[in-house]
């Protein structure tokens, strides 16, 4: 901006108090940043400029939606590995005080925490002067029904389906987060000095016969300890592995479910469910996402059309020079 | 809220201040509030209202202990904190902020186990971070202050030590009240002290006060009366005087007190005797003074009130919305609490998941609900944005940074740019509705140029001088490329330099043949050409345009008649022409001496030209011995009569002479002595004239018309002199006098030397100076005339005042009296003419007194001077006694040229919908003329003049005008009645009617009266421009206050002088123009600019940007917090309202603190909705800020609704996706959080109008930091943060396509409505700003075209609507010509007829004369 120069030259030879001319002037730097002239992308949102966006969204979302929808619907076919879940409803595993009531250090095998669990576990911290292992309300309320699945064949002799107990928890949980306390070979010894949670039938070290699935690293326990986000939830119970490519994992037929009922739910209006499901790349069966994608894609497409009309009608005003009040 | 806090803090400080005074002697921030109230509590009771200062010496030892112990010493501490108290005190300060208190409350709440929602420590984090950031900022600021303080405290000065009986070096901090201090030239004064000795033989001392008020000219201070005559330096040992003076106060222009000698004799003290801390001694070898105020009690420190604190309108608005957020929070928490109660009553016995208390007790639902309320408050605390205030502060700093680094505000000449003194009201700049402007120095350059004069009833129009000015102006306007920044259409307007044209036109109308049109056939004589050569060195007020006055030929001719013979007492042949010559002589003598100008040589800018003083310098030459002789003789004769030095023209009435003029009849200087003085004068002058430069020679060659002038001794000297005047008018007059060979040579308190061409050097004894003040509006000098040897009073002042003071001649008086009457009439006519041309007029008068009269007056004056209490009134009376029965000599017309770019700026501001009021002390004609010149009033404006002598008349006049205005607009649909509510003033905008109101000071007083206020405001709301002339500083501030409080509008006041300070302080935004009148206005202002034209960019561009940016950012903050917090809220419906958060606490805290904090700040600092060029070209865009369009109450609610919608989407899309699955809490929260982050950031992108790489960087950085944190935290934290544990969740999700699908879908659905809305807005109903945005994409040519179209369309629309309205309304009335016809007629008439007439024509067109004529006021012709 040379706006000031000429007028000044006539008035004065220069600033009166800058004799040497070397004095630092207070003139601000004329840089793009300081003068707020940085090159900028200036999106102008008008029908014309955004039209493609809507069509692109529509074109992308609808196929995705259809894809998801189809995948989700295909899940019903019991092929591949079948997952066996138990479901509970009206069970508020996400209640704040319930969620807090655990001691991760204890579960991580910390021996001091084992014998002196965190205060968060109250009132399930100690029982009869012994520390509870695992402490807290979550562990205390662990689901302990036993579910067995039988295939009733033609010979009307029920064939038990092999239910795999391991592999249902996250790998990191099983191997990093949950650890049995250190000590001797015998698990019982390692848990010495602790007592079982009040509601449990057995102490933690007899959850399973497999030493690799016992104690804190029992996968049923680990799964339970991952508290569900919503009051109606399911949790993975067992895996039914596919044996061969030729036969379906669970062939059509009559099955019977044998439940050892330990876990009362009526008094909180709860319900129990058993779910058998396969899993696709997008998890269990849920048509919502697919439908939502299709819907959003369609709406976007529709909006695109509307904007096209608008753009056609108002092209002049939205364009450039011809601006009227 | 904030005001209350300020108040509380202030009172707390007072308490603290009382308790720990030594430690906390810091009247720093609140001294302005305090006045001297706090100080009085510290001063010992026995001293009462006064402070007694005694030296620490033998006779006063006891007294010293008694008094001085209580006074603070000179150590200053401007820091807030010490090392010890930093933490507690800083915390205390910070917790005055309501938001911080709220968060402290939350932290405390979280420590209550019953309601604990998070881990205790985590809640503290945001608060701790905020507190730490601010503490660090405060600490650094304070440390810098500490270092400066330390440096200042350790400066060395010479203080008298009793032990060593001499002056020894001591640090400033060890100086105490009662110390004697000896300062040499160029030393800085360490404390306020009374001047007791100066090496200057006249007992004066020059100080430079630039450190205090920025004024660079020298000020004189005087040794206390009675001490000046002492030959030797004051001996502290023998000082047996006590000083009593006022308690410390911050009034720089006042100091009252007296010196009591041991014999009880009292000597008055005034500000002339006080050396102020921070000033520098100049031109004086050494001074000695006694300290009266030290350290924080010095006037300089008391005036240092630190940065001003104002709260902007936007922030007030935001504060109310914060309260709404609190309401919302309470509602949400209540919902949670009730919900939890109900839920619990269903599941009370469910120990499985309703975890009982540690003592296995189950709380009753009611109590649990109550606890839940508080838990919810902790959980949802983020709704009240803690980071909002921090962010606002950061954004404001950024905005200020950009304003200050705008190169367009840089003024090459003064090497200054805009100063933002108030840091937190930049956004108010975008909302200004009323602008109050001073005239002189603000709109005009305050470069006073002598234009013409009238002496003895003859007008000397100085046509060559006028030519010179014209050519100068043309040169300026040719080179101006101001049109660069202002719209192209402006260049179509006549000429940027409107005043010149107007003056010329007036001249034609006024039948002044001497005034020709610029650029007409009249050509300059070649001799004038040289005078335009600029001088190389100039002092203040002395650009060549001001200094080079070209004498009028006629007047110069008359000068040739001047001979010393005229004063020969025996010459009895005095005839009329000779009388006229005497008038001329007196007139120019008055111009030269009736002022307070300090003479100095430009080569040594701070060296006063004076004769060698008695003390010190060795005498070298014969000339000097002669001059010494002359000096002695003069001293002998004139020593008793002394003057008071100078006063700033700030108009403080109490500033009067304070010296004791022990008048005695003395022997008049004998002719012999005069002769000697004349003889010795010349060699000295010629000896020092060696330094005369080439340009000066040119000047003297060119400037002098009388051939004999060159031969005059002393003339070369004259051109070498620099005049430093307090007001530029004075300098202009002195330069004018110089042009006529009447050169002011030197000035001391006792005498003034004038080199009067034909008469030779004249030495006037200065008996008295009655300085200028705004009450008297005049100044006088009393001198003894060297030729006639009479006591003569020369008075110069405003014409209205002087005319009333002239001696009243009886109709049948003697011929000189008769002649005086004629002169008076003629001069009055000339004055009116001058005023019409927009010149500033001054009258020059004189009065000859007999010695007895003078003695009589002096005795009374002495009484007035020595009184301590109502000295001001007495001095005023005394002045009245002197300044009467004056003889009018003539009048001067000084031109104050408009600053460059003023008309353009005013036009742009007008277009921006800002109502501009001009408040000036000038007379009506001058003011109106300037108003036209600067486009404040347009030629086709309807002009109303309010000038009445009584309140009733004023009221009647106003109602008449109103009625007429209403009649005019009756056709318009928006009917306005008199009873309209004041808060909704009728604004007949775009009604096609432009009106201007002129009101004079006296009438303004009536109009400001309570009963007429309403009417007055209603009237002014019809007018685009209001001009208040003859307004006092108090009236100015009252007007601003009235408009501001009654109309509830945003006001801006701009001014440059001390008289604008009160107005600047009252307005919402005060702007100081750092012009030629010192720094007082700047010191009081929020922003300081160097020229008026900068105001348009400051408001239109920066104001608009700051406002839009900040309001958008605040809205965005509300949106962000509500949207995010609601996610938590919705989750409560699925977890039994138990206060569970589905997000890890750390993520929750960091979400606001880190991941989403930087983008809004960047948005707030860098957002640019429209480019600066477009904003300047389309000032109309400013209106959106005035109407607060960016942030209306409903905008807030819409934003909140959108936030609710987005949070619903963001919660329920994942909810339905994961419904019934085995997802766990934190795994559910993760997509929610991630989607929320994208929504919040992309929302910002949608709202942004311009995105630079910085935006991109910050947004990408935010996203990356979020993922990085989530991944690292998820990988590292196995058991670190019990019970919440996001271990490996992000990693799991990143491998899960559903996570991405959910995030994308959620983001799209959430942003779709806003996006669509913005798109539709952009295409269907774009706001002017959106439309203007298109301009930024055009090429320059297209741009000009588009601008034309925009304007044309605007005008057309307006006109057609007018037409429609009018034709609809006027169906029953006589047919009107179509609007286009009216338009044509207007333009035709405006060319031919002067402004005033036109309004009449217009009125006639519409109505006929009846009402207008009947009252003879509305649309009054200016003529």
mmCIF file with all atom_site columns, N, CA, C and O in Angstrom, chain B residues 1096-1120:
data_model
loop_
_atom_site.group_PDB
_atom_site.id
_atom_site.type_symbol
_atom_site.label_atom_id
_atom_site.label_alt_id
_atom_site.label_comp_id
_atom_site.label_asym_id
_atom_site.label_entity_id
_atom_site.label_seq_id
_atom_site.pdbx_PDB_ins_code
_atom_site.Cartn_x
_atom_site.Cartn_y
_atom_site.Cartn_z
_atom_site.occupancy
_atom_site.B_iso_or_equiv
_atom_site.pdbx_formal_charge
_atom_site.auth_seq_id
_atom_site.auth_comp_id
_atom_site.auth_asym_id
_atom_site.auth_atom_id
_atom_site.pdbx_PDB_model_num
ATOM 1   N N  . UNK B 1 1096 ? -12.191 3.983   8.837  1.00 0.00 ? 1096 UNK B N  1
ATOM 2   C CA . UNK B 1 1096 ? -13.088 3.206   7.977  1.00 0.00 ? 1096 UNK B CA 1
ATOM 3   C C  . UNK B 1 1096 ? -12.598 1.774   7.847  1.00 0.00 ? 1096 UNK B C  1
ATOM 4   O O  . UNK B 1 1096 ? -13.378 0.833   7.934  1.00 0.00 ? 1096 UNK B O  1
ATOM 5   N N  . UNK B 1 1097 ? -11.308 1.604   7.715  1.00 0.00 ? 1097 UNK B N  1
ATOM 6   C CA . UNK B 1 1097 ? -10.852 0.211   7.633  1.00 0.00 ? 1097 UNK B CA 1
ATOM 7   C C  . UNK B 1 1097 ? -10.969 -0.478  8.987  1.00 0.00 ? 1097 UNK B C  1
ATOM 8   O O  . UNK B 1 1097 ? -11.307 -1.661  9.071  1.00 0.00 ? 1097 UNK B O  1
ATOM 9   N N  . UNK B 1 1098 ? -10.693 0.272   10.012 1.00 0.00 ? 1098 UNK B N  1
ATOM 10  C CA . UNK B 1 1098 ? -10.769 -0.315  11.349 1.00 0.00 ? 1098 UNK B CA 1
ATOM 11  C C  . UNK B 1 1098 ? -12.172 -0.846  11.622 1.00 0.00 ? 1098 UNK B C  1
ATOM 12  O O  . UNK B 1 1098 ? -12.351 -1.940  12.152 1.00 0.00 ? 1098 UNK B O  1
ATOM 13  N N  . UNK B 1 1099 ? -13.169 -0.056  11.244 1.00 0.00 ? 1099 UNK B N  1
ATOM 14  C CA . UNK B 1 1099 ? -14.545 -0.486  11.504 1.00 0.00 ? 1099 UNK B CA 1
ATOM 15  C C  . UNK B 1 1099 ? -15.023 -1.468  10.448 1.00 0.00 ? 1099 UNK B C  1
ATOM 16  O O  . UNK B 1 1099 ? -15.468 -2.569  10.765 1.00 0.00 ? 1099 UNK B O  1
ATOM 17  N N  . UNK B 1 1100 ? -14.923 -1.047  9.203  1.00 0.00 ? 1100 UNK B N  1
ATOM 18  C CA . UNK B 1 1100 ? -15.558 -1.819  8.136  1.00 0.00 ? 1100 UNK B CA 1
ATOM 19  C C  . UNK B 1 1100 ? -14.892 -3.174  7.954  1.00 0.00 ? 1100 UNK B C  1
ATOM 20  O O  . UNK B 1 1100 ? -15.559 -4.162  7.678  1.00 0.00 ? 1100 UNK B O  1
ATOM 21  N N  . UNK B 1 1101 ? -13.609 -3.227  8.093  1.00 0.00 ? 1101 UNK B N  1
ATOM 22  C CA . UNK B 1 1101 ? -12.921 -4.494  7.851  1.00 0.00 ? 1101 UNK B CA 1
ATOM 23  C C  . UNK B 1 1101 ? -12.636 -5.224  9.162  1.00 0.00 ? 1101 UNK B C  1
ATOM 24  O O  . UNK B 1 1101 ? -13.181 -6.287  9.429  1.00 0.00 ? 1101 UNK B O  1
ATOM 25  N N  . UNK B 1 1102 ? -11.828 -4.600  9.990  1.00 0.00 ? 1102 UNK B N  1
ATOM 26  C CA . UNK B 1 1102 ? -11.442 -5.319  11.198 1.00 0.00 ? 1102 UNK B CA 1
ATOM 27  C C  . UNK B 1 1102 ? -12.603 -5.475  12.165 1.00 0.00 ? 1102 UNK B C  1
ATOM 28  O O  . UNK B 1 1102 ? -12.756 -6.507  12.788 1.00 0.00 ? 1102 UNK B O  1
ATOM 29  N N  . UNK B 1 1103 ? -13.393 -4.421  12.269 1.00 0.00 ? 1103 UNK B N  1
ATOM 30  C CA . UNK B 1 1103 ? -14.549 -4.534  13.151 1.00 0.00 ? 1103 UNK B CA 1
ATOM 31  C C  . UNK B 1 1103 ? -15.463 -5.649  12.680 1.00 0.00 ? 1103 UNK B C  1
ATOM 32  O O  . UNK B 1 1103 ? -15.880 -6.503  13.452 1.00 0.00 ? 1103 UNK B O  1
ATOM 33  N N  . UNK B 1 1104 ? -15.732 -5.650  11.402 1.00 0.00 ? 1104 UNK B N  1
ATOM 34  C CA . UNK B 1 1104 ? -16.605 -6.682  10.848 1.00 0.00 ? 1104 UNK B CA 1
ATOM 35  C C  . UNK B 1 1104 ? -16.009 -8.063  11.076 1.00 0.00 ? 1104 UNK B C  1
ATOM 36  O O  . UNK B 1 1104 ? -16.683 -8.970  11.546 1.00 0.00 ? 1104 UNK B O  1
ATOM 37  N N  . UNK B 1 1105 ? -14.761 -8.186  10.778 1.00 0.00 ? 1105 UNK B N  1
ATOM 38  C CA . UNK B 1 1105 ? -14.123 -9.491  10.948 1.00 0.00 ? 1105 UNK B CA 1
ATOM 39  C C  . UNK B 1 1105 ? -14.131 -9.927  12.406 1.00 0.00 ? 1105 UNK B C  1
ATOM 40  O O  . UNK B 1 1105 ? -14.544 -11.035 12.734 1.00 0.00 ? 1105 UNK B O  1
ATOM 41  N N  . UNK B 1 1106 ? -13.682 -9.040  13.251 1.00 0.00 ? 1106 UNK B N  1
ATOM 42  C CA . UNK B 1 1106 ? -13.583 -9.412  14.666 1.00 0.00 ? 1106 UNK B CA 1
ATOM 43  C C  . UNK B 1 1106 ? -14.934 -9.839  15.192 1.00 0.00 ? 1106 UNK B C  1
ATOM 44  O O  . UNK B 1 1106 ? -15.058 -10.842 15.896 1.00 0.00 ? 1106 UNK B O  1
ATOM 45  N N  . UNK B 1 1107 ? -15.943 -9.053  14.837 1.00 0.00 ? 1107 UNK B N  1
ATOM 46  C CA . UNK B 1 1107 ? -17.266 -9.390  15.351 1.00 0.00 ? 1107 UNK B CA 1
ATOM 47  C C  . UNK B 1 1107 ? -17.740 -10.726 14.790 1.00 0.00 ? 1107 UNK B C  1
ATOM 48  O O  . UNK B 1 1107 ? -18.193 -11.595 15.532 1.00 0.00 ? 1107 UNK B O  1
ATOM 49  N N  . UNK B 1 1108 ? -17.636 -10.873 13.495 1.00 0.00 ? 1108 UNK B N  1
ATOM 50  C CA . UNK B 1 1108 ? -18.135 -12.105 12.883 1.00 0.00 ? 1108 UNK B CA 1
ATOM 51  C C  . UNK B 1 1108 ? -17.357 -13.303 13.406 1.00 0.00 ? 1108 UNK B C  1
ATOM 52  O O  . UNK B 1 1108 ? -17.942 -14.339 13.746 1.00 0.00 ? 1108 UNK B O  1
ATOM 53  N N  . UNK B 1 1109 ? -16.073 -13.142 13.450 1.00 0.00 ? 1109 UNK B N  1
ATOM 54  C CA . UNK B 1 1109 ? -15.260 -14.260 13.903 1.00 0.00 ? 1109 UNK B CA 1
ATOM 55  C C  . UNK B 1 1109 ? -15.611 -14.670 15.319 1.00 0.00 ? 1109 UNK B C  1
ATOM 56  O O  . UNK B 1 1109 ? -15.860 -15.836 15.597 1.00 0.00 ? 1109 UNK B O  1
ATOM 57  N N  . UNK B 1 1110 ? -15.633 -13.681 16.174 1.00 0.00 ? 1110 UNK B N  1
ATOM 58  C CA . UNK B 1 1110 ? -15.820 -14.034 17.572 1.00 0.00 ? 1110 UNK B CA 1
ATOM 59  C C  . UNK B 1 1110 ? -17.218 -14.558 17.823 1.00 0.00 ? 1110 UNK B C  1
ATOM 60  O O  . UNK B 1 1110 ? -17.405 -15.532 18.552 1.00 0.00 ? 1110 UNK B O  1
ATOM 61  N N  . UNK B 1 1111 ? -18.204 -13.944 17.196 1.00 0.00 ? 1111 UNK B N  1
ATOM 62  C CA . UNK B 1 1111 ? -19.550 -14.437 17.471 1.00 0.00 ? 1111 UNK B CA 1
ATOM 63  C C  . UNK B 1 1111 ? -19.706 -15.839 16.905 1.00 0.00 ? 1111 UNK B C  1
ATOM 64  O O  . UNK B 1 1111 ? -20.304 -16.707 17.551 1.00 0.00 ? 1111 UNK B O  1
ATOM 65  N N  . UNK B 1 1112 ? -19.158 -16.073 15.737 1.00 0.00 ? 1112 UNK B N  1
ATOM 66  C CA . UNK B 1 1112 ? -19.251 -17.424 15.201 1.00 0.00 ? 1112 UNK B CA 1
ATOM 67  C C  . UNK B 1 1112 ? -18.507 -18.411 16.079 1.00 0.00 ? 1112 UNK B C  1
ATOM 68  O O  . UNK B 1 1112 ? -18.956 -19.537 16.290 1.00 0.00 ? 1112 UNK B O  1
ATOM 69  N N  . UNK B 1 1113 ? -17.381 -17.972 16.592 1.00 0.00 ? 1113 UNK B N  1
ATOM 70  C CA . UNK B 1 1113 ? -16.635 -18.894 17.426 1.00 0.00 ? 1113 UNK B CA 1
ATOM 71  C C  . UNK B 1 1113 ? -17.375 -19.205 18.716 1.00 0.00 ? 1113 UNK B C  1
ATOM 72  O O  . UNK B 1 1113 ? -17.414 -20.345 19.163 1.00 0.00 ? 1113 UNK B O  1
ATOM 73  N N  . UNK B 1 1114 ? -17.980 -18.187 19.290 1.00 0.00 ? 1114 UNK B N  1
ATOM 74  C CA . UNK B 1 1114 ? -18.706 -18.428 20.536 1.00 0.00 ? 1114 UNK B CA 1
ATOM 75  C C  . UNK B 1 1114 ? -19.870 -19.370 20.286 1.00 0.00 ? 1114 UNK B C  1
ATOM 76  O O  . UNK B 1 1114 ? -20.092 -20.327 21.029 1.00 0.00 ? 1114 UNK B O  1
ATOM 77  N N  . UNK B 1 1115 ? -20.589 -19.089 19.207 1.00 0.00 ? 1115 UNK B N  1
ATOM 78  C CA . UNK B 1 1115 ? -21.705 -19.977 18.876 1.00 0.00 ? 1115 UNK B CA 1
ATOM 79  C C  . UNK B 1 1115 ? -21.209 -21.400 18.656 1.00 0.00 ? 1115 UNK B C  1
ATOM 80  O O  . UNK B 1 1115 ? -21.822 -22.373 19.106 1.00 0.00 ? 1115 UNK B O  1
ATOM 81  N N  . UNK B 1 1116 ? -20.094 -21.493 17.976 1.00 0.00 ? 1116 UNK B N  1
ATOM 82  C CA . UNK B 1 1116 ? -19.546 -22.806 17.714 1.00 0.00 ? 1116 UNK B CA 1
ATOM 83  C C  . UNK B 1 1116 ? -19.176 -23.508 19.007 1.00 0.00 ? 1116 UNK B C  1
ATOM 84  O O  . UNK B 1 1116 ? -19.375 -24.716 19.155 1.00 0.00 ? 1116 UNK B O  1
ATOM 85  N N  . UNK B 1 1117 ? -18.671 -22.735 19.949 1.00 0.00 ? 1117 UNK B N  1
ATOM 86  C CA . UNK B 1 1117 ? -18.315 -23.327 21.232 1.00 0.00 ? 1117 UNK B CA 1
ATOM 87  C C  . UNK B 1 1117 ? -19.536 -23.886 21.939 1.00 0.00 ? 1117 UNK B C  1
ATOM 88  O O  . UNK B 1 1117 ? -19.520 -24.994 22.474 1.00 0.00 ? 1117 UNK B O  1
ATOM 89  N N  . UNK B 1 1118 ? -20.590 -23.104 21.918 1.00 0.00 ? 1118 UNK B N  1
ATOM 90  C CA . UNK B 1 1118 ? -21.818 -23.596 22.548 1.00 0.00 ? 1118 UNK B CA 1
ATOM 91  C C  . UNK B 1 1118 ? -22.269 -24.876 21.851 1.00 0.00 ? 1118 UNK B C  1
ATOM 92  O O  . UNK B 1 1118 ? -22.607 -25.872 22.488 1.00 0.00 ? 1118 UNK B O  1
ATOM 93  N N  . UNK B 1 1119 ? -22.272 -24.795 20.548 1.00 0.00 ? 1119 UNK B N  1
ATOM 94  C CA . UNK B 1 1119 ? -22.688 -25.958 19.772 1.00 0.00 ? 1119 UNK B CA 1
ATOM 95  C C  . UNK B 1 1119 ? -21.858 -27.176 20.139 1.00 0.00 ? 1119 UNK B C  1
ATOM 96  O O  . UNK B 1 1119 ? -22.370 -28.252 20.418 1.00 0.00 ? 1119 UNK B O  1
ATOM 97  N N  . UNK B 1 1120 ? -20.563 -26.978 20.133 1.00 0.00 ? 1120 UNK B N  1
ATOM 98  C CA . UNK B 1 1120 ? -19.643 -28.091 20.351 1.00 0.00 ? 1120 UNK B CA 1
ATOM 99  C C  . UNK B 1 1120 ? -19.897 -28.739 21.699 1.00 0.00 ? 1120 UNK B C  1
ATOM 100 O O  . UNK B 1 1120 ? -19.990 -29.964 21.805 1.00 0.00 ? 1120 UNK B O  1
#
